[in-house]
Tab-separated table of C-alpha atoms and ligand atoms in Angstrom:
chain	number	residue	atom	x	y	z
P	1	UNK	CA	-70.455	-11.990	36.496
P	2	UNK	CA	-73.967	-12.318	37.806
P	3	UNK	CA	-73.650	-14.994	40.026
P	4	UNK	CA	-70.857	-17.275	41.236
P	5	UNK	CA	-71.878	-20.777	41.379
P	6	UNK	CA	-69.903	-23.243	43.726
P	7	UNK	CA	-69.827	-26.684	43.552
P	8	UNK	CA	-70.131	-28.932	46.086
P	9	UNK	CA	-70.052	-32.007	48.311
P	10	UNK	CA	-73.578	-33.088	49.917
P	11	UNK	CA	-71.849	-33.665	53.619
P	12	UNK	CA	-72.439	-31.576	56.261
P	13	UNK	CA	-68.545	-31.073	56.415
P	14	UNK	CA	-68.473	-30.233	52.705
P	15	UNK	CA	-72.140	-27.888	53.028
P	16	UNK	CA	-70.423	-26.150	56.029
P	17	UNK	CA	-67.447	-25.356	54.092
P	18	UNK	CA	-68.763	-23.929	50.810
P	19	UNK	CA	-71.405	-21.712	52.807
P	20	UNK	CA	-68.159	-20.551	54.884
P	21	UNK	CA	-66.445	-19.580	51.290
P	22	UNK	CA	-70.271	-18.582	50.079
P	23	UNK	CA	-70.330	-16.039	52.830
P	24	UNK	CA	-66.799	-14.769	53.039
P	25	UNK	CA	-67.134	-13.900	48.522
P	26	UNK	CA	-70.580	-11.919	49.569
P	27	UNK	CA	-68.945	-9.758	52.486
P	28	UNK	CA	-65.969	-9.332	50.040
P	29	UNK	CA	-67.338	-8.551	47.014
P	30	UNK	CA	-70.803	-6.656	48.110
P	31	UNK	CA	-73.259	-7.297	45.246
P	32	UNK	CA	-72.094	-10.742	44.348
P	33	UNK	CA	-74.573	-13.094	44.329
P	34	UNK	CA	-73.180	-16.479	45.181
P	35	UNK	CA	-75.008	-19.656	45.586
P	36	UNK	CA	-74.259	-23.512	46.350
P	37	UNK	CA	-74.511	-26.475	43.743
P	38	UNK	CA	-74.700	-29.172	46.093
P	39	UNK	CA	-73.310	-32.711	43.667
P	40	UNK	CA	-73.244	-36.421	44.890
P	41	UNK	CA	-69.887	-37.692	44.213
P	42	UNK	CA	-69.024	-41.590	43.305
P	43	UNK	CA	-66.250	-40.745	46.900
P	44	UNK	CA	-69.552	-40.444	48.797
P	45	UNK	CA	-71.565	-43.192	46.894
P	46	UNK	CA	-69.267	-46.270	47.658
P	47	UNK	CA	-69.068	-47.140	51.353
P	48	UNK	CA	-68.551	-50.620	50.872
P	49	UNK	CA	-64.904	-50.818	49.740
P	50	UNK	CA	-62.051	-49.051	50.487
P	51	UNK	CA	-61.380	-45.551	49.250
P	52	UNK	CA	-57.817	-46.913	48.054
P	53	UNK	CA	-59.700	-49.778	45.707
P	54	UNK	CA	-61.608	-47.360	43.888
P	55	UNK	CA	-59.431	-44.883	42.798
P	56	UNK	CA	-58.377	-43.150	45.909
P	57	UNK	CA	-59.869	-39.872	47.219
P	58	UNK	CA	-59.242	-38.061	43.643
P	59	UNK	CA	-63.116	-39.332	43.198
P	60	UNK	CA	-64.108	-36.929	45.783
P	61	UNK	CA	-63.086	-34.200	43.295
P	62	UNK	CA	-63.685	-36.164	39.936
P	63	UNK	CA	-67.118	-34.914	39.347
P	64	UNK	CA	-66.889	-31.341	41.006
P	65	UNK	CA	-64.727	-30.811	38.373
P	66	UNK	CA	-66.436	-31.705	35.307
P	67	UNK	CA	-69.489	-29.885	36.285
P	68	UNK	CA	-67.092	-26.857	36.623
P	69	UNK	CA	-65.991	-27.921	32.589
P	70	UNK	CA	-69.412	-28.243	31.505
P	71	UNK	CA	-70.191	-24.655	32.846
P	72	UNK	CA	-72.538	-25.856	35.683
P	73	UNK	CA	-70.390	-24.470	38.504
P	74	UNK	CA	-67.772	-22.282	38.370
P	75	UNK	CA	-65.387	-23.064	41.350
P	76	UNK	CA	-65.302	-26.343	43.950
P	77	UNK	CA	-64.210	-25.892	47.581
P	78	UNK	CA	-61.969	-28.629	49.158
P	79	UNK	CA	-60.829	-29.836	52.249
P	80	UNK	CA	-56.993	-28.929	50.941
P	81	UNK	CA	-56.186	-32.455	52.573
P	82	UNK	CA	-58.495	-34.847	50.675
P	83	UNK	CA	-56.683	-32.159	47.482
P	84	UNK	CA	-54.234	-34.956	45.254
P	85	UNK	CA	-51.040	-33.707	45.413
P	86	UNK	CA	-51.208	-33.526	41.347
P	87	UNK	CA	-53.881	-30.783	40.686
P	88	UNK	CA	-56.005	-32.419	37.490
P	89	UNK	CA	-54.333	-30.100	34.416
P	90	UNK	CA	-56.284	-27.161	33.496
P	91	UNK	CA	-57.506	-27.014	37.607
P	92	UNK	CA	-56.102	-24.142	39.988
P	93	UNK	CA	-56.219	-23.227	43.263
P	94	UNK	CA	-56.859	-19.464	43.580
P	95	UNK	CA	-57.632	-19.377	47.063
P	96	UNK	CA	-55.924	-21.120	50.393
P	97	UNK	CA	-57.859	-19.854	53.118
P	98	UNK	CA	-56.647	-18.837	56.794
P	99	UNK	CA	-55.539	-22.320	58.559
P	100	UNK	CA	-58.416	-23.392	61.247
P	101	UNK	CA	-57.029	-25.895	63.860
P	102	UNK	CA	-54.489	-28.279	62.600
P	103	UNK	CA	-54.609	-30.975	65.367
P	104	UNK	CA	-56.536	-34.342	65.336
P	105	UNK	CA	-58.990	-34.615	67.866
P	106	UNK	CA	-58.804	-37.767	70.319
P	107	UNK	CA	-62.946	-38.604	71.096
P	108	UNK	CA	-64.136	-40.901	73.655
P	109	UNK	CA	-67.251	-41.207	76.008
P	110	UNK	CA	-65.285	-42.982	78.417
P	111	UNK	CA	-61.441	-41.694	78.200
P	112	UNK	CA	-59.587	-38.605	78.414
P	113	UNK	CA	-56.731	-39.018	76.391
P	114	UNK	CA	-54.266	-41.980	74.248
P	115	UNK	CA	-52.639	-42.625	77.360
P	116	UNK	CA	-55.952	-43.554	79.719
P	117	UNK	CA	-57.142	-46.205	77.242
P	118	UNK	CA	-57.106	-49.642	78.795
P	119	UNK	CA	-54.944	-52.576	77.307
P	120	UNK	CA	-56.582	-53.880	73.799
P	121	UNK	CA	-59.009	-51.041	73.417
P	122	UNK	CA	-60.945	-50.829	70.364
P	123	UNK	CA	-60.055	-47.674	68.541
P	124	UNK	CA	-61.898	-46.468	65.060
P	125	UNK	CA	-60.106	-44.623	62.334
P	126	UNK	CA	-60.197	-45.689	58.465
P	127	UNK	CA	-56.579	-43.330	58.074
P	128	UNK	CA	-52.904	-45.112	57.971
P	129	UNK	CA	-51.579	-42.406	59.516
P	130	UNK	CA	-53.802	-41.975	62.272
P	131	UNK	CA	-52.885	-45.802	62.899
P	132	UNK	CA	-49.546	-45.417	62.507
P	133	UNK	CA	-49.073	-43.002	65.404
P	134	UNK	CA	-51.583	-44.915	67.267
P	135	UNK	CA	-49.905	-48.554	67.408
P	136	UNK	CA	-46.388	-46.553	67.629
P	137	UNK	CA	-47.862	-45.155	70.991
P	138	UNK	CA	-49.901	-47.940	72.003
P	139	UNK	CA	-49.220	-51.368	70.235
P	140	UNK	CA	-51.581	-53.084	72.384
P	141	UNK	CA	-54.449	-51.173	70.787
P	142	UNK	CA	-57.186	-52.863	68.277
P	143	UNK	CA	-57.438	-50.615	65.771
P	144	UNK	CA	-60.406	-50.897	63.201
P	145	UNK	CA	-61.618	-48.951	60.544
P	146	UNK	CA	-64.310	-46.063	60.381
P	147	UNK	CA	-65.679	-44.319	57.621
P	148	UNK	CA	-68.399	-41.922	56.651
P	149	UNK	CA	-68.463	-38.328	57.395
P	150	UNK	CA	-68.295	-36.833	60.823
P	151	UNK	CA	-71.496	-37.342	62.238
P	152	UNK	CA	-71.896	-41.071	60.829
P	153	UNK	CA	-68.472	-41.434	62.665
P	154	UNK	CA	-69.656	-39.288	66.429
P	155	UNK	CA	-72.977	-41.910	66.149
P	156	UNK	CA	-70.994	-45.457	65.711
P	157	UNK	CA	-68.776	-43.936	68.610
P	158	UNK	CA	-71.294	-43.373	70.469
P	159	UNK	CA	-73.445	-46.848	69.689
P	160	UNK	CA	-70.262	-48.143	71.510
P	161	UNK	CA	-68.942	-50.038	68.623
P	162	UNK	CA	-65.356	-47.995	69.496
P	163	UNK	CA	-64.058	-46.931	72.893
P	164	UNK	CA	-62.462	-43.913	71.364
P	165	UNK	CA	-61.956	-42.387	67.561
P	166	UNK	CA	-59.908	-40.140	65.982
P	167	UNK	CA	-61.149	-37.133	63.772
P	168	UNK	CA	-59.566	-33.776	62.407
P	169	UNK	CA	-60.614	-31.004	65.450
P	170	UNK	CA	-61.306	-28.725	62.621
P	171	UNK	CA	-64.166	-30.529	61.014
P	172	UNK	CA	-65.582	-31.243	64.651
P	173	UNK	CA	-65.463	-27.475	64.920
P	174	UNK	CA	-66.883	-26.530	61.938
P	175	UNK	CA	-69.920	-28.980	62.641
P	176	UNK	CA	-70.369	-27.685	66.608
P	177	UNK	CA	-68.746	-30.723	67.817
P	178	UNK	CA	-65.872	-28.946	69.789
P	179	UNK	CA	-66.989	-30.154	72.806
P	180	UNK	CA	-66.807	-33.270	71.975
P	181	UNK	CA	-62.677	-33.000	71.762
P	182	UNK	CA	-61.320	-34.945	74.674
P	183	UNK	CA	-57.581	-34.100	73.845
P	184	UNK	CA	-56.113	-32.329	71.154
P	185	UNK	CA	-53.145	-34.574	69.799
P	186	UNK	CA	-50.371	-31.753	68.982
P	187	UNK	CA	-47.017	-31.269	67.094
P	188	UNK	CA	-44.352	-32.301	66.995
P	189	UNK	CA	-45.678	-35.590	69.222
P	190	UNK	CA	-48.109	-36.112	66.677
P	191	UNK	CA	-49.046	-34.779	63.439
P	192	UNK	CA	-51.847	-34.132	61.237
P	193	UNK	CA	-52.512	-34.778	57.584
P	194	UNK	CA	-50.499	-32.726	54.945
P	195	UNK	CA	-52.457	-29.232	54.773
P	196	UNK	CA	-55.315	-30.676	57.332
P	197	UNK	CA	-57.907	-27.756	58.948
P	198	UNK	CA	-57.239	-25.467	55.500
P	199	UNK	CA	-59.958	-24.971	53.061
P	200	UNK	CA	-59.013	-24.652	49.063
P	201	UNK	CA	-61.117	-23.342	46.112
P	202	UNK	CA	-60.837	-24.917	43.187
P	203	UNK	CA	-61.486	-23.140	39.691
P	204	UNK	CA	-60.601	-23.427	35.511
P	205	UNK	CA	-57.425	-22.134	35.077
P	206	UNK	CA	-58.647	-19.880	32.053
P	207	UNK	CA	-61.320	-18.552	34.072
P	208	UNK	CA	-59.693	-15.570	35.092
P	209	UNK	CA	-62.659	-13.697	36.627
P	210	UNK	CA	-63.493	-16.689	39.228
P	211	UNK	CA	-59.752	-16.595	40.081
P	212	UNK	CA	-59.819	-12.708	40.291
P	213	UNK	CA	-62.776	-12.439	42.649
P	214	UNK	CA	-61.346	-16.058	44.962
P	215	UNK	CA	-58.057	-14.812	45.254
P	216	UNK	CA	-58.938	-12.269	47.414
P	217	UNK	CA	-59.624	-14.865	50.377
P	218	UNK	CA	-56.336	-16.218	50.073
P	219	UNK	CA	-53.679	-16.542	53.382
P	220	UNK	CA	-50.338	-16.217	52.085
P	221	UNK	CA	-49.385	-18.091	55.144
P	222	UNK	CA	-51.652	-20.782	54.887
P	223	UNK	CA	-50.418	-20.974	51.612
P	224	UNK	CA	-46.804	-21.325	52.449
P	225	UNK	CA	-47.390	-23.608	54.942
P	226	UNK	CA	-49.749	-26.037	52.697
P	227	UNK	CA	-47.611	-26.246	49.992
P	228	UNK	CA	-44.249	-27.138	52.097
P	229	UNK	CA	-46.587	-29.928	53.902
P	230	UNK	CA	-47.564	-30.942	50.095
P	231	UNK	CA	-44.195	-30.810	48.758
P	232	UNK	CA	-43.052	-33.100	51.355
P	233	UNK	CA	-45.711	-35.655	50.748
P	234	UNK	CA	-45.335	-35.024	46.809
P	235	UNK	CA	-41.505	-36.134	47.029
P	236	UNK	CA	-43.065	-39.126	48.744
P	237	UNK	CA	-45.064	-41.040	46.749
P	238	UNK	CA	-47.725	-38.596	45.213
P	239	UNK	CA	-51.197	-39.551	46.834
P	240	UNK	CA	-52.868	-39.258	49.757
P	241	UNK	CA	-53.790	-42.529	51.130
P	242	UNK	CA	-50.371	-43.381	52.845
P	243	UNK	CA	-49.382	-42.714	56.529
P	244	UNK	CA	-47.718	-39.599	55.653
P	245	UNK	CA	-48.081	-37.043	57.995
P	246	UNK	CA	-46.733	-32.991	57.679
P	247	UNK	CA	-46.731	-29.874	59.490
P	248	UNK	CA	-45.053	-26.674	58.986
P	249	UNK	CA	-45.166	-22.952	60.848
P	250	UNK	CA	-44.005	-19.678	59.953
P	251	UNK	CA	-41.608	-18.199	62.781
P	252	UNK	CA	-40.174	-15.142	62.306
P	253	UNK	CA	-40.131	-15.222	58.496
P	254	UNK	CA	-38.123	-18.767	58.635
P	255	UNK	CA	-40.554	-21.721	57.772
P	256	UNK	CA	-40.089	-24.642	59.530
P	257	UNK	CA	-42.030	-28.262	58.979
P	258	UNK	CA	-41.633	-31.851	60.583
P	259	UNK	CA	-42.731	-35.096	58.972
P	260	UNK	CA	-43.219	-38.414	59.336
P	261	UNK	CA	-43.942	-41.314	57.827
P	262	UNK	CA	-45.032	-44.487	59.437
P	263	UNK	CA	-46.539	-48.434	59.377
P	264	UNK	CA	-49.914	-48.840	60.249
P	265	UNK	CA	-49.032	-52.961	60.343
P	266	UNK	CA	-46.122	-52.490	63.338
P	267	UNK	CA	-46.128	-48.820	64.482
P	268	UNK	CA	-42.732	-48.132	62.933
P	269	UNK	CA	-42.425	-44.476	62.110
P	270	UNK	CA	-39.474	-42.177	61.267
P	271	UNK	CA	-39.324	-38.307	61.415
P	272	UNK	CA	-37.722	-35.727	59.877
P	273	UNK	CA	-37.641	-31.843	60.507
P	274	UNK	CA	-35.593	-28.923	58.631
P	275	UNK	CA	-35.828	-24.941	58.750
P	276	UNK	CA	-36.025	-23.109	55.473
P	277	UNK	CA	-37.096	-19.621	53.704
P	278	UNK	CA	-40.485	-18.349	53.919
P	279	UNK	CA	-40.570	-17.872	50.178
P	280	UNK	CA	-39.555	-21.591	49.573
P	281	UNK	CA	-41.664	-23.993	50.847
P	282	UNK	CA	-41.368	-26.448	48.266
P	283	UNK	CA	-37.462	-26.634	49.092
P	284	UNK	CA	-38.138	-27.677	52.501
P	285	UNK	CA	-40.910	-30.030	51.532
P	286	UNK	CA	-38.458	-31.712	49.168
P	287	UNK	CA	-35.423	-31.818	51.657
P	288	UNK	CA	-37.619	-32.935	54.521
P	289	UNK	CA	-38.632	-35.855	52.268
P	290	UNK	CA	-35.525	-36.658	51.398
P	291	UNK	CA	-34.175	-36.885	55.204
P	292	UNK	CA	-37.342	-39.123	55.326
P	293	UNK	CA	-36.116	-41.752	52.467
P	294	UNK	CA	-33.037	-41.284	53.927
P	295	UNK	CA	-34.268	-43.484	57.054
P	296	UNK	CA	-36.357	-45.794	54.912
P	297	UNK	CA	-39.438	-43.931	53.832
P	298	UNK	CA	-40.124	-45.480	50.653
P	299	UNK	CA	-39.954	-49.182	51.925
P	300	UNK	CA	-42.396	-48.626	54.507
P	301	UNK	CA	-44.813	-46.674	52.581
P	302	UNK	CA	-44.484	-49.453	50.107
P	303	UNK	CA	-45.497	-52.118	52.638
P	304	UNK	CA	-48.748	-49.642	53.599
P	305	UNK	CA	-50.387	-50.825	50.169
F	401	PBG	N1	-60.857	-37.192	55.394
F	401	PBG	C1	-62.085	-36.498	55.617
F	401	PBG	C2	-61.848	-35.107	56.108
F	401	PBG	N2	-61.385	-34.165	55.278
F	401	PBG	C3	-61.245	-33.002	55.996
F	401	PBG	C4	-61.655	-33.251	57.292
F	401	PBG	C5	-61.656	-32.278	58.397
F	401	PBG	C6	-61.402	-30.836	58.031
F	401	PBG	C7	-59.975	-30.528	57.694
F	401	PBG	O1	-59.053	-31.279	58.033
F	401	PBG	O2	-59.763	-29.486	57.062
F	401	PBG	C8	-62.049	-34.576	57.371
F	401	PBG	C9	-62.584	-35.292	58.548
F	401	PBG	C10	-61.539	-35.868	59.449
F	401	PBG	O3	-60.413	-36.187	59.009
F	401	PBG	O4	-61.835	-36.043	60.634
């Protein structure tokens, strides 16, 4: 191969990402050339309606991956949380990388934390289950919706349409913005997005010499991890725009995730944890699901829509 095309996202999240995986293929395959193919996608082109109304966040990977069929681009990287839990048939993931931090990040000019908010404070996030462990904690909260990517988000928080937001801490990271975290909002209290802070490359499954030369930045934990948080969500419903939240460690070779699913309408939530084998992730993810359903999952993620 002469040189290993990538195709991306134009966001400074997505830019960050693929030079990340960009640099890591050079310093681990010397010689490699590798370079960006930076794609609008029809995710990024419609702000005006809801990601849900136009086809949920699939579209983000819709056209990465026909540009990787036509033979523009030979592998995408992904935020693995904005991944479908369905990969698109004839797609692959060769490559989980290490985990960066999990956590959501709580952001405010004017307040440390959840709990120093004042009563009816305006708080921005577009996700259902960012809002769904908000108005559990605080029902007295106004929550209203933010989109756009990270900086578009910082810059309405800080015209002072919101007194606080919530983002991943990994993408603030990734963009310099880590001093803008106010309080990291950790498990088990509160939990991020199936597979959130881990980065996935996306290739043709018969393209055997991408997949060679990507698998190589693989973390079998990360991996592990991902797909029990996946699983879980998979058992649930099967895509991503539902307060569904996951997160699972690896302690001493046992595997062990909590879940939760929750109303972003009336702050209801129920949890679930369970222990399992290292080497079966997708058994947990499955039984933690079911423990959710158990308590009502289903009806409440049916009243998110
Ligand atoms: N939904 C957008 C998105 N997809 C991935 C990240 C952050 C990076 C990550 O979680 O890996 C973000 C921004 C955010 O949720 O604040």
């Amino acid at each position: 191969m002469k040189t290993l095309r990538i195709a991306t996202r134009k966001s400074p999240l997505a830019l960050w990402q693929s030079e990340h995986v960009a640099d890591r293929l050079r310093a681990t395959h010397p010689g490699l050339a590798v370079e960006l193919v930076p794609m609008s996608t029809r995710g990024d082109e419609v702000l005006d309606r809801s990601l849900a109304a136009i086809g949920g966040k699939g579209l983000f990977l819709k056209e990465l991956e026909l540009a990787m069929l036509r033979g523009d681009a030979d592998c995408a990287v992904h935020s693995l949380k904005d991944v479908p839990m369905e990969l698109e048939p004839g797609f692959t993931l060769p490559a989980i990388l290490a985990r960066a931090d999990y956590a959501d990040a709580f952001v405010s000019n004017h307040f440390a934390d959840i709990a120093a908010l004042p009563q009816g404070a305006r708080v921005g996030t577009s996700s259902l289950r960012r809002q769904a462990q908000l108005r559990a904690l605080r029902p007295d909260l106004r929550l209203a919706d933010l989109r756009g990517n990270v900086n578009t988000r910082l810059a309405k928080l800080d015209a002072g349409e919101y007194d606080a937001i919530v983002l991943a801490c990994a993408g603030l990271q990734r963009l310099g913005f880590d001093d803008r975290i106010r309080d990291r909002l950790q498990a088990p209290q509160w939990l991020p997005a199936p597979a959130q802070g881990a980065v996935a490359i996306e290739c043709r499954d018969d393209d055997f010499t991408t997949r060679e030369l990507c698998a190589r930045l693989d973390d079998a934990p990360t991996r592990t991890c991902a797909e029990a948080e996946r699983a879980m969500n998979r058992a649930l419903h099967g895509s991503c725009h539902v307060p569904v939240a996951a997160f699972a460690r690896l302690e001493n070779g046992g595997l062990h995730l909590s879940g939760l699913v929750g109303s972003a309408a009336d702050g209801v939530i129920v949890r679930a944890e369970g222990e399992g084998r290292g080497d079966l992730p997708e058994a947990l993810g499955t039984e933690v699901a079911a423990k959710l359903l158990a308590q009502g999952a289903a009806e409440l993620i049916a009243g998110s829509h």
